[in-house]
GROMACS .gro file of C-alpha atoms in nm:
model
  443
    1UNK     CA    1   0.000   0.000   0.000
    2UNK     CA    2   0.145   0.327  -0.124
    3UNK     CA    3   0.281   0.570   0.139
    4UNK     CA    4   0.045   0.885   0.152
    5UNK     CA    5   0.184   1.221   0.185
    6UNK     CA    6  -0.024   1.477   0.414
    7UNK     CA    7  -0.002   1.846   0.333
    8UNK     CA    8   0.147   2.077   0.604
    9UNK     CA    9  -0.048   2.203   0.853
   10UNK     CA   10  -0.106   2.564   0.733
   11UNK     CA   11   0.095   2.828   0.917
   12UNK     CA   12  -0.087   3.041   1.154
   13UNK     CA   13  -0.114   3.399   1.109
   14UNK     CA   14   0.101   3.455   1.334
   15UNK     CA   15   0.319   3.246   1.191
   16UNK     CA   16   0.324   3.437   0.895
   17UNK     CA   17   0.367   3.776   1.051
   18UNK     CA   18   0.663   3.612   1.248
   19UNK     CA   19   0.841   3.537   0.922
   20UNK     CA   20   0.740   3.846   0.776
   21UNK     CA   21   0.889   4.069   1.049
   22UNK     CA   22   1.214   3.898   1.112
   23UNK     CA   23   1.313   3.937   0.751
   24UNK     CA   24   1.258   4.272   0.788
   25UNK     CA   25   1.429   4.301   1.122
   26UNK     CA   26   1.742   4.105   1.050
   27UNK     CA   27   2.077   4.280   1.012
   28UNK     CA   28   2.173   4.083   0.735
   29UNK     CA   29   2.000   3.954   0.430
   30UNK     CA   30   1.915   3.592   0.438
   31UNK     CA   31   1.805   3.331   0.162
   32UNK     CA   32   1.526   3.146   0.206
   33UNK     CA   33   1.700   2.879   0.354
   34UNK     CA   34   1.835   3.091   0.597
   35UNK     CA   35   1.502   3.240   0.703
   36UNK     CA   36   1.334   2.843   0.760
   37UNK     CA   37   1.597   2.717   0.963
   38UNK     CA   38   1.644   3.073   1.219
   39UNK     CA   39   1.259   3.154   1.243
   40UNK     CA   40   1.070   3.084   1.546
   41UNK     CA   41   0.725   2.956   1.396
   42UNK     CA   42   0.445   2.626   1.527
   43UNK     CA   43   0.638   2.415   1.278
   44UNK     CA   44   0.925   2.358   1.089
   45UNK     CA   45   0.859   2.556   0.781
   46UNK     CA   46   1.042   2.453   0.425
   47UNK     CA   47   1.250   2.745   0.224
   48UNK     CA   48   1.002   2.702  -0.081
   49UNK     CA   49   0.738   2.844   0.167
   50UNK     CA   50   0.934   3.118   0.226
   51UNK     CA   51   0.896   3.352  -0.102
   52UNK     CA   52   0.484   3.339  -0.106
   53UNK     CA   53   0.472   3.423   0.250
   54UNK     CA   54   0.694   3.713   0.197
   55UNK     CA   55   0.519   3.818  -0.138
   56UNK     CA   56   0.256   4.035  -0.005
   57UNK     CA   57   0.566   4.261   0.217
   58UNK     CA   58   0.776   4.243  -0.087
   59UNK     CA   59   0.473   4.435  -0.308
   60UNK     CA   60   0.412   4.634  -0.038
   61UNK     CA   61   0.844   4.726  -0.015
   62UNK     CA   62   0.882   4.621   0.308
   63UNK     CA   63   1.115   4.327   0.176
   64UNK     CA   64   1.351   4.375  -0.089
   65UNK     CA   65   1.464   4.084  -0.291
   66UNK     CA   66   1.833   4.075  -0.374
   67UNK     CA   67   1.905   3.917  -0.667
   68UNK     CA   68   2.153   3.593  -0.662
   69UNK     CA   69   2.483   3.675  -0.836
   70UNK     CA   70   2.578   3.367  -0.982
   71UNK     CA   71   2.356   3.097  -1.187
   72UNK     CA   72   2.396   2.854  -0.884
   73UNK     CA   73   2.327   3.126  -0.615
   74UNK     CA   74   1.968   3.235  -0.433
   75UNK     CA   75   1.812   3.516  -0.362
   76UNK     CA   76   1.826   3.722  -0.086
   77UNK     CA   77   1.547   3.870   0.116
   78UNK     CA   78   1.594   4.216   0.353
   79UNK     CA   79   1.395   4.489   0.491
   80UNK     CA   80   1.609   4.716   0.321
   81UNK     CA   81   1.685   4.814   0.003
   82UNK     CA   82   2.085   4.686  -0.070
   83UNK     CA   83   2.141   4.967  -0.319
   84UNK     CA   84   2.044   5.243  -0.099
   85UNK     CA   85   2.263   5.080   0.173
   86UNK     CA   86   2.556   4.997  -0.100
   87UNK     CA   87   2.505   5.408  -0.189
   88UNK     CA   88   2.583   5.534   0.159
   89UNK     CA   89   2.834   5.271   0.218
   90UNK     CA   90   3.012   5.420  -0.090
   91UNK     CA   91   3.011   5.775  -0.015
   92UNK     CA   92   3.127   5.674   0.360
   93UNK     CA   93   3.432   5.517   0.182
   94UNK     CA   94   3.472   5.820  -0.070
   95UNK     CA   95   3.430   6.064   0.237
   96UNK     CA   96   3.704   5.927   0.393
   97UNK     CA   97   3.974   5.854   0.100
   98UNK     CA   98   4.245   6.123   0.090
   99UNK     CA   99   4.244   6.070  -0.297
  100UNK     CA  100   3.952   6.002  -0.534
  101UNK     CA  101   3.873   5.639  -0.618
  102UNK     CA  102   3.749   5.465  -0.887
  103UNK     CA  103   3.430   5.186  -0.889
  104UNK     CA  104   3.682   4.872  -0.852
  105UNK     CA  105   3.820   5.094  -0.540
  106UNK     CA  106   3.535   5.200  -0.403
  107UNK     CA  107   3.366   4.824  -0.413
  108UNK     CA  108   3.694   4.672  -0.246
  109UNK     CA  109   3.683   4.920   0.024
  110UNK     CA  110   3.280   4.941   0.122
  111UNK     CA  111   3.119   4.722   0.328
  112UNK     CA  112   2.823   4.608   0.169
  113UNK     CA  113   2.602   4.288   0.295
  114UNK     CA  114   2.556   4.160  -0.024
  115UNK     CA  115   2.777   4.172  -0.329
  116UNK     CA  116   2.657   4.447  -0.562
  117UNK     CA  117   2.698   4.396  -0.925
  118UNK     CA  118   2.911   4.631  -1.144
  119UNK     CA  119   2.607   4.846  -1.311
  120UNK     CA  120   2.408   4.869  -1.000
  121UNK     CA  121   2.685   4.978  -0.789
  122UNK     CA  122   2.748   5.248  -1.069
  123UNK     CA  123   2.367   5.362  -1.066
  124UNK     CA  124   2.437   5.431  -0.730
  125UNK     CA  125   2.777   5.630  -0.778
  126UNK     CA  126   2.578   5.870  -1.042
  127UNK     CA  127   2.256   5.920  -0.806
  128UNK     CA  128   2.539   6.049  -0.558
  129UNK     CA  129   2.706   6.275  -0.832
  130UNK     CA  130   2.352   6.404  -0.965
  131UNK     CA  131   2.261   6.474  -0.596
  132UNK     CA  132   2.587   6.651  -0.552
  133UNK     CA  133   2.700   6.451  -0.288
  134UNK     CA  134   3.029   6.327  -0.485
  135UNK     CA  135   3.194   6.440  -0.788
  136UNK     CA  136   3.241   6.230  -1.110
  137UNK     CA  137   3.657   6.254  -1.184
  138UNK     CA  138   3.652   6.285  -1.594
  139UNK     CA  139   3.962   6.010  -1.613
  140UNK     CA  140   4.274   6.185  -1.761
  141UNK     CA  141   4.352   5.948  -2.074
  142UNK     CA  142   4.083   5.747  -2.332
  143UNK     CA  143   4.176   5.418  -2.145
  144UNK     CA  144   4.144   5.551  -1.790
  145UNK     CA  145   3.847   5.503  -1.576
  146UNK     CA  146   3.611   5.783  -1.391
  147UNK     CA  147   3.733   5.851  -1.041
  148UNK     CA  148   3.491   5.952  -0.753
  149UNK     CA  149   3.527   6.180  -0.462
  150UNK     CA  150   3.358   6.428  -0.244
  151UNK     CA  151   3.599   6.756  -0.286
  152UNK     CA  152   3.701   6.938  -0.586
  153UNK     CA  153   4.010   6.818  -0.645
  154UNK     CA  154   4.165   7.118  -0.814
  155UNK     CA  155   4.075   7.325  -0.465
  156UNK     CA  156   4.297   7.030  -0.326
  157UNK     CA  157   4.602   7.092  -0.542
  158UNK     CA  158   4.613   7.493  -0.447
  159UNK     CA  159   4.787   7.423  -0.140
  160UNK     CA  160   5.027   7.192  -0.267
  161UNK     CA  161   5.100   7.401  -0.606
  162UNK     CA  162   5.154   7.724  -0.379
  163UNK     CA  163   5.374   7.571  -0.131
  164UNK     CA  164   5.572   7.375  -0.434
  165UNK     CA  165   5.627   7.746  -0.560
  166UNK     CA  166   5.719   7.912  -0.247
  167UNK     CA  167   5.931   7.611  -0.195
  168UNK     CA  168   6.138   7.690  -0.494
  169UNK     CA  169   6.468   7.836  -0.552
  170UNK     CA  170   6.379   7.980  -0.866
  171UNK     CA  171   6.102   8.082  -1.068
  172UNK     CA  172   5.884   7.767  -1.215
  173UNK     CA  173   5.664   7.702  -1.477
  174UNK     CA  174   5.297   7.555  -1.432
  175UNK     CA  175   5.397   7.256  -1.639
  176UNK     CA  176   5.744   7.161  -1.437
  177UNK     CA  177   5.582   7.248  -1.137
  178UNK     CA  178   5.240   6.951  -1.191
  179UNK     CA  179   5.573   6.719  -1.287
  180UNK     CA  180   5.701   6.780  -0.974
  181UNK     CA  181   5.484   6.790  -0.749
  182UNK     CA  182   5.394   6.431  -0.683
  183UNK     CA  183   5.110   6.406  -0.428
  184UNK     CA  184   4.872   6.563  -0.622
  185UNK     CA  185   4.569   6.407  -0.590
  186UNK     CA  186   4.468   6.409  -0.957
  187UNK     CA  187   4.644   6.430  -1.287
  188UNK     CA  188   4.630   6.859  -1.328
  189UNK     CA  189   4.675   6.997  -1.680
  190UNK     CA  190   4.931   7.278  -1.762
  191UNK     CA  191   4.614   7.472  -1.861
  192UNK     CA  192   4.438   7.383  -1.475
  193UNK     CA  193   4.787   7.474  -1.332
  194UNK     CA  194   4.812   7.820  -1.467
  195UNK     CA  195   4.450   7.911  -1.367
  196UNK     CA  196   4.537   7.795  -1.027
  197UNK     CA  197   4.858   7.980  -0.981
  198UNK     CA  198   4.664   8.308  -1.196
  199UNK     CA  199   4.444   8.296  -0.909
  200UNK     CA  200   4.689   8.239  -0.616
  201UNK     CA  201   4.906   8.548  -0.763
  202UNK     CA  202   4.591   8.730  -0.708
  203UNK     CA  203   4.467   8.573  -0.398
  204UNK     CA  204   4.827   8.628  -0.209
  205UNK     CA  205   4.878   8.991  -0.291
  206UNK     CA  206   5.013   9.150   0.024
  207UNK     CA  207   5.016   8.796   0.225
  208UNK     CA  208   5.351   8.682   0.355
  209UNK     CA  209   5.345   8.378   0.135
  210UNK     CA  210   5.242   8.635  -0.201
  211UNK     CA  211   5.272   8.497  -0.461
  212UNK     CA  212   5.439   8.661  -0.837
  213UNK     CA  213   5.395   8.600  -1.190
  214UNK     CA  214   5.650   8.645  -1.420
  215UNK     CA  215   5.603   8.753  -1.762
  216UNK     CA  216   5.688   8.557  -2.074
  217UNK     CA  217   6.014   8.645  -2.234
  218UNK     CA  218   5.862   8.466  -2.617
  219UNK     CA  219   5.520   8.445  -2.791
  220UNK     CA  220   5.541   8.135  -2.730
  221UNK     CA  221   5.641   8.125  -2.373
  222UNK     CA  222   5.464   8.045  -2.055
  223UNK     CA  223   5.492   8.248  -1.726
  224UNK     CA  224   5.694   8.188  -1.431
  225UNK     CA  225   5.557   8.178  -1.057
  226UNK     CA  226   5.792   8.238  -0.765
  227UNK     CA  227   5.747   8.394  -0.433
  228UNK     CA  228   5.961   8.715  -0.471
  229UNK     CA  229   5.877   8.961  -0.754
  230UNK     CA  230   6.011   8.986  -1.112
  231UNK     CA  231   6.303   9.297  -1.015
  232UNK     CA  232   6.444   9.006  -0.777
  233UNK     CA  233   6.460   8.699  -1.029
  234UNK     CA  234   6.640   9.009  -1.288
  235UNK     CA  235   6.888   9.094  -1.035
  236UNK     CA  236   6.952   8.719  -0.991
  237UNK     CA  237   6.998   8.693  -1.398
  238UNK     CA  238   7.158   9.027  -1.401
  239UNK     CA  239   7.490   8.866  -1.175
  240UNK     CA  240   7.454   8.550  -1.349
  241UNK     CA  241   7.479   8.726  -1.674
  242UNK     CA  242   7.794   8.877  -1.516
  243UNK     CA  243   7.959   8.598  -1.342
  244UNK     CA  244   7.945   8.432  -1.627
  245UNK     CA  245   8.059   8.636  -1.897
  246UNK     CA  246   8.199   8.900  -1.739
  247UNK     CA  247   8.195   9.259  -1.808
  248UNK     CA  248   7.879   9.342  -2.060
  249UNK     CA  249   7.684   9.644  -2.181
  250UNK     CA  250   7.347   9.703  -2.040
  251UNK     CA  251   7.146   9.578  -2.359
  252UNK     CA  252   7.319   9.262  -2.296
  253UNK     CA  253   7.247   9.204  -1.909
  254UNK     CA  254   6.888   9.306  -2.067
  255UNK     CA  255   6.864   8.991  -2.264
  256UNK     CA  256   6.843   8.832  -1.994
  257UNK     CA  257   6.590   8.891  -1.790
  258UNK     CA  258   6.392   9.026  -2.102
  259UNK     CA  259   6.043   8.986  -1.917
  260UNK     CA  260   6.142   9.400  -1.721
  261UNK     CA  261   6.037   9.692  -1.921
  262UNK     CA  262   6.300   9.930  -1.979
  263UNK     CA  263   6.201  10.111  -1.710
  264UNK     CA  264   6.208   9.829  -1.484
  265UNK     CA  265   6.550   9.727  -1.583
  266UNK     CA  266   6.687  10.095  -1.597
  267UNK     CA  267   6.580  10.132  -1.180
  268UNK     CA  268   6.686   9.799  -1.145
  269UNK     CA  269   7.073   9.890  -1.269
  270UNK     CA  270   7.060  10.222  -1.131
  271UNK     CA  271   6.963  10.074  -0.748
  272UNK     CA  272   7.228   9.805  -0.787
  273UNK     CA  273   7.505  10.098  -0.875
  274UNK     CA  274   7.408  10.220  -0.587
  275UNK     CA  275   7.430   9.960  -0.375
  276UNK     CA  276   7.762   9.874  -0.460
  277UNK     CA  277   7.609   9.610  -0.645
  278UNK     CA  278   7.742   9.669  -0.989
  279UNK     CA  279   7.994   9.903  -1.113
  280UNK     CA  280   8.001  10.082  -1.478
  281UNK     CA  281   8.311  10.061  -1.637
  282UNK     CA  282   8.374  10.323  -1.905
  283UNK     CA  283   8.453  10.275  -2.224
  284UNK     CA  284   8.819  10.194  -2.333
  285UNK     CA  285   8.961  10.135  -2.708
  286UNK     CA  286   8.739   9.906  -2.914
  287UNK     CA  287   8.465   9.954  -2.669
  288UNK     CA  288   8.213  10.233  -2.714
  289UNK     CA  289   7.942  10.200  -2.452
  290UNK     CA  290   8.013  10.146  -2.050
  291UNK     CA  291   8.004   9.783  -1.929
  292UNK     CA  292   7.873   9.662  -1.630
  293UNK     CA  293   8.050   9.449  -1.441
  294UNK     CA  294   8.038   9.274  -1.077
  295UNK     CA  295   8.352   9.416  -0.973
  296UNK     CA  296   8.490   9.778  -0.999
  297UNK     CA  297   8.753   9.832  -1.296
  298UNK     CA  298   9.120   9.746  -1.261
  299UNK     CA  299   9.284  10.117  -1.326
  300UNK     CA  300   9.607   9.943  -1.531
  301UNK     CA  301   9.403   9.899  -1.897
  302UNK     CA  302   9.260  10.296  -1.820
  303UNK     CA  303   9.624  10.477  -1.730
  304UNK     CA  304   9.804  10.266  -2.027
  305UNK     CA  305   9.796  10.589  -2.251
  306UNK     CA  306   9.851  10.795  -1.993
  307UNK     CA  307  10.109  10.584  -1.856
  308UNK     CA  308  10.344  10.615  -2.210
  309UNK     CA  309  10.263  10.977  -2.291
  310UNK     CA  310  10.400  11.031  -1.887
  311UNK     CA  311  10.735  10.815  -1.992
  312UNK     CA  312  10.749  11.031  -2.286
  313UNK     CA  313  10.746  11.359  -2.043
  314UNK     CA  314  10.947  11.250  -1.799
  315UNK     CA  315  11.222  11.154  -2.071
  316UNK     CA  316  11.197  11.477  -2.232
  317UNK     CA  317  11.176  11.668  -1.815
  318UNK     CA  318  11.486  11.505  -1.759
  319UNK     CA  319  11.719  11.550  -2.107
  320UNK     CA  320  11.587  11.896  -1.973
  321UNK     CA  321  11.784  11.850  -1.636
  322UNK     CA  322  11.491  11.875  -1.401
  323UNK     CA  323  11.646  11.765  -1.047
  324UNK     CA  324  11.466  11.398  -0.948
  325UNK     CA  325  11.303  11.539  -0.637
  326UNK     CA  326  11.108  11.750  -0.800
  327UNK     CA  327  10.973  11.536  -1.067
  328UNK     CA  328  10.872  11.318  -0.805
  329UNK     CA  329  10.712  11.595  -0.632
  330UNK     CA  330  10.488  11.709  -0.918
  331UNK     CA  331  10.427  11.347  -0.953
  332UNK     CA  332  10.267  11.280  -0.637
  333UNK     CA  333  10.120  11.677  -0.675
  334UNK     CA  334   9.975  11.559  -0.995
  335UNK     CA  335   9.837  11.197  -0.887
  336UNK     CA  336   9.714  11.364  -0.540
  337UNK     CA  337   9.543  11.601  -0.733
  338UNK     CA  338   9.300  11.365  -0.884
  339UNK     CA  339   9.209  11.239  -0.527
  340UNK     CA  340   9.419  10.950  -0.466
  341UNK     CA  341   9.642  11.036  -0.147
  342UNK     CA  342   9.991  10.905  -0.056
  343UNK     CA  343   9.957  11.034   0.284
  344UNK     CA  344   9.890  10.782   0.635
  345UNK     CA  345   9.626  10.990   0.835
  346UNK     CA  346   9.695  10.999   1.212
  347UNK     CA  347   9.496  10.915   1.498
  348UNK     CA  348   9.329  11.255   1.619
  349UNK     CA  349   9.451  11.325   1.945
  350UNK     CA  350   9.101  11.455   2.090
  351UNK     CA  351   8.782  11.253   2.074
  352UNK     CA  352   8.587  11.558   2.104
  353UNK     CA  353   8.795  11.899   1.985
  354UNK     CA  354   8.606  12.273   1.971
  355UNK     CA  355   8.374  12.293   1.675
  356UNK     CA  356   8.628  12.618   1.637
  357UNK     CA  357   8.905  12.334   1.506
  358UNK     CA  358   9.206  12.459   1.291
  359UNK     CA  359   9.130  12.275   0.988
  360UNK     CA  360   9.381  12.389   0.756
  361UNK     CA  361   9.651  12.285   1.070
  362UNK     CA  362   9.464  11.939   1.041
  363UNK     CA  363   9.520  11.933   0.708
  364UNK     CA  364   9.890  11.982   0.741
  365UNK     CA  365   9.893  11.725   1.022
  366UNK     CA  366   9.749  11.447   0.803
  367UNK     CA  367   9.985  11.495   0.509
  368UNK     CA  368  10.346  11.687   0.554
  369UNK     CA  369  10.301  11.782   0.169
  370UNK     CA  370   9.987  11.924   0.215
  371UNK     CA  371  10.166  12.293   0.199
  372UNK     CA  372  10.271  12.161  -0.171
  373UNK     CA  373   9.933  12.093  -0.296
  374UNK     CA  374   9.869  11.744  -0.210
  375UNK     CA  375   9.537  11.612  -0.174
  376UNK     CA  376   9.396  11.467   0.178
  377UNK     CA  377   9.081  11.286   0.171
  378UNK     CA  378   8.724  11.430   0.310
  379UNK     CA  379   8.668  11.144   0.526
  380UNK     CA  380   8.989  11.112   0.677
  381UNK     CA  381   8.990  11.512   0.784
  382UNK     CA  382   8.635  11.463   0.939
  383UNK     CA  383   8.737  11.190   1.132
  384UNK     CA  384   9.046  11.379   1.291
  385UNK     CA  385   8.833  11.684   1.336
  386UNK     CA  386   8.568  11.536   1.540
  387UNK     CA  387   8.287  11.825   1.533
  388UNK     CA  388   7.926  11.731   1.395
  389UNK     CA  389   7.830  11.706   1.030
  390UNK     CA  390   7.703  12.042   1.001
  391UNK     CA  391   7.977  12.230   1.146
  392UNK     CA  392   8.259  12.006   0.972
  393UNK     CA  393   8.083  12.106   0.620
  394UNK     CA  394   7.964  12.449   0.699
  395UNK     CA  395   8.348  12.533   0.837
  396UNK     CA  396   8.487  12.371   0.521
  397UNK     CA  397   8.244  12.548   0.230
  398UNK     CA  398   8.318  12.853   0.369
  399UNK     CA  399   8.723  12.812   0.355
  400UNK     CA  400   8.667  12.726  -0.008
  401UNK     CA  401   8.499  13.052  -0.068
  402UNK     CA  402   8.788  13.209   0.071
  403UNK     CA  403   9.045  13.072  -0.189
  404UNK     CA  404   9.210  12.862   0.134
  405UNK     CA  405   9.135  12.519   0.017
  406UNK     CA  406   9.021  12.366  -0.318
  407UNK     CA  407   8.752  12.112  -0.285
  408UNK     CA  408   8.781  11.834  -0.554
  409UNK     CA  409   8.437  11.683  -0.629
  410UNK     CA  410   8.325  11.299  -0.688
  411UNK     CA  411   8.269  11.191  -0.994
  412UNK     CA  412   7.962  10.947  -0.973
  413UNK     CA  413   7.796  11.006  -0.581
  414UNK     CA  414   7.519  10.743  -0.689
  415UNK     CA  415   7.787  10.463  -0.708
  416UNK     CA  416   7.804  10.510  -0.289
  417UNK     CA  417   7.595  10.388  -0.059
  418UNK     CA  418   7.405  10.636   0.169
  419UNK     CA  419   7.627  10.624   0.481
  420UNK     CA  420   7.924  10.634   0.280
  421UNK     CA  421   7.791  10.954   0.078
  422UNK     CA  422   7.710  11.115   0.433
  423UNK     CA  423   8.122  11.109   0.497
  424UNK     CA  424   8.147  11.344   0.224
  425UNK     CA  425   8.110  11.732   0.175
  426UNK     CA  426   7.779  11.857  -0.020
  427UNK     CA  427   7.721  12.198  -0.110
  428UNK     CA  428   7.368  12.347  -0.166
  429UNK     CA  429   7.386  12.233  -0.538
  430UNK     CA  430   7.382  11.887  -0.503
  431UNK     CA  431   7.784  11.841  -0.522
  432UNK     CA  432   7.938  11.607  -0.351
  433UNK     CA  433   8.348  11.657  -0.240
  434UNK     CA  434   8.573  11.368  -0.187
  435UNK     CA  435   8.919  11.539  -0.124
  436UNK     CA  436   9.039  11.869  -0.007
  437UNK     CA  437   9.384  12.056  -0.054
  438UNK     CA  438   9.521  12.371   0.077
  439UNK     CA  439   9.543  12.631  -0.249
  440UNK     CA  440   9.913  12.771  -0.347
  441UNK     CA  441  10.020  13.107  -0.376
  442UNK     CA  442   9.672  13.250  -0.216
  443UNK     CA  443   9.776  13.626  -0.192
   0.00000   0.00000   0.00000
């Protein structure tokens, strides 16, 4: 006699309600399976029971059915939906990445209950982007892949393209600088570089860290960003110019740094002659225009003519029978005359003498051949006098509108610095005196 099968007792309301809410309770999703052998129900329920009982929550969405991901797998049942969970579990991990990601990245990194497919996870990372929650990363070559993240990833690279620059010895161009700079978070074009560091220049102005733009020097040339200004980077090339080739005239220190105006570059000279900087040699022979130079100009090449029409003189002075001694005298008279001294100046013996102080005596003390003509320097007769400024020039101008002394002038005051152009003598035009010698045959 053939065995006879009995149907199930039916499952109890609450039976069913049981099922129901522990799907939608449980912090997992479960397969069918699952669900019959961890619910609490009157009897011991199969898995193919499972799926009607749930139908009526899953029409109503309060189960979601997760697809099975392979041909041999099941479905899944939860009270939530997996690619709403899968979304926020993505922009958790995108939220907290220091650079953007891309899908493969992003699905290694969530935590997700249940695998999500490829397409479904991206639906999810484009809700996010059209919700502005995360940006879309365009990838940088036809064989890259979109990146995702949750800044703007330009705003990232200010910071690290400004510090790069301020970092730098020299002036740099946009596209070295995205070479070098390796932790950049994305690939930056030269074109997103130079907007960046446009807007920095403009950003910085009158910050500590400011930031400069330096002209092109071709049509074809890009700028250059440093942090100290274009009349800086020109002095730079203006004494590498020099160092290197040596003396040169002004248009060709010019070349150089090509990127000043005239203008710019004729301050720039003109401050550094000042300075001591640079010093304009004047023209000799071949050479028509003045040369600048790092170094002031050795006399010898300059005197050489003067040098063999003196031998000349002297031969003809002494087939003449001029006595020694007094060639040698209007020598030094004639050399002391132009400002250079033989004379050693003594110590003065008061730190503090009348404002009344003999300075023609002084004079005499600080070279014996004064009485002859010879030439003793400003600075060293100031410092023996020891009265102020005022009184030291005052007393001085007005002996040389007596006819007692002779005043010789400098040639080129801007070529001193400030302190040293306060040792000399000025007058009311404008005229600065270097040397001073007592004047011969006065009555």
């Amino acid at each position: 006699m053939a065995k006879v099968t009995r149907p199930p007792t039916p499952l109890t309301p609450e039976d069913r309600q049981q099922i129901q809410q522990y799907t939608i309770a449980s912090a997992v999703p479960l397969t069918a399976k699952q669900i019959s052998q961890q619910v609490n129900v009157s009897r011991k329920i199969r898995d193919t029971e499972i799926e009607p009982i749930l139908q009526e929550s899953i029409l109503s969405g309060q189960v979601h059915i997760i697809p099975a991901t392979t041909a041999t797998g099941k479905p899944q049942y939860w009270g939530q939906n997996i690619d709403e969970v899968a979304g926020r579990a993505f922009i958790d991990v995108i939220q907290q990445s220091e650079t953007p990601l891309t899908l493969t990245e992003i699905l290694k990194k969530a935590v997700v209950p249940a695998k999500l497919k490829e397409p479904a996870a991206l639906a999810q990372l484009r809700a996010a982007v059209v919700s502005g929650k995360i940006r879309e990363i365009a990838p940088a070559s036809g064989k890259g892949k979109p990146r995702y993240w949750d800044r703007d990833p330009l705003e990232q690279c200010r910071p690290l393209l400004l510090q790069a620059v301020l970092n730098s010895p020299v002036p740099v161009a946009a596209k070295t600088l995205i070479k070098g700079v390796k932790q950049l978070p994305v690939a930056v074009s030269e074109s997103e570089a130079i907007a960046i560091l446009d807007e920095l220049v403009e950003a910085t102005q009158g910050q500590s860290s400011q930031l400069y733009s330096i002209p092109a020097t071709t049509k074809v040339g890009k700028s250059l960003y440093w942090n100290h200004d274009r009349n800086i980077w020109g002095k730079q090339l203006a004494r590498q110019t020099l160092e290197t080739k040596g003396p040169q005239p002004e248009a060709t220190v010019h070349k150089a740094a090509k990127f000043l105006t005239d203008s710019e570059f004729t301050s720039l000279i003109e401050n550094m002659l000042a300075a001591g900087e640079l010093f304009l040699h004047p023209p000799i022979g071949k050479i028509k225009k003045p040369l600048l130079a790092l170094q002031p100009p050795r006399p010898e090449p300059y005197l050489q003519p003067v040098a063999q029409q003196l031998q000349t003189t002297i031969a003809f002075l002494r087939s003449a029978q001029v006595p020694e001694d007094q060639l040698r005298r209007a020598l030094v008279q004639l050399v002391e005359g132009t400002g250079v001294t033989f004379g050693t100046p003594t110590p003065a013996r008061s730190a503090s003498p009348a404002p009344s102080a003999d300075l023609e005596a002084l004079i005499r003390q600080i070279e014996p051949g004064a009485s002859q003509g010879a030439l003793v320097g400003i600075r060293d007769l100031r410092r023996i006098a020891g009265i102020s400024k005022s009184d030291f020039d005052s007393m001085l101008l007005e002996l040389s509108r007596q006819g007692r002394v002779s005043l010789h002038r400098h040639d080129y005051p801007a070529s001193l610095t400030t302190d040293e152009r306060n040792d000399l003598v000025v007058d009311g035009q404008g005229t600065y005196y270097v040397g001073v010698a007592l004047r011969q045959n006065r009555w």
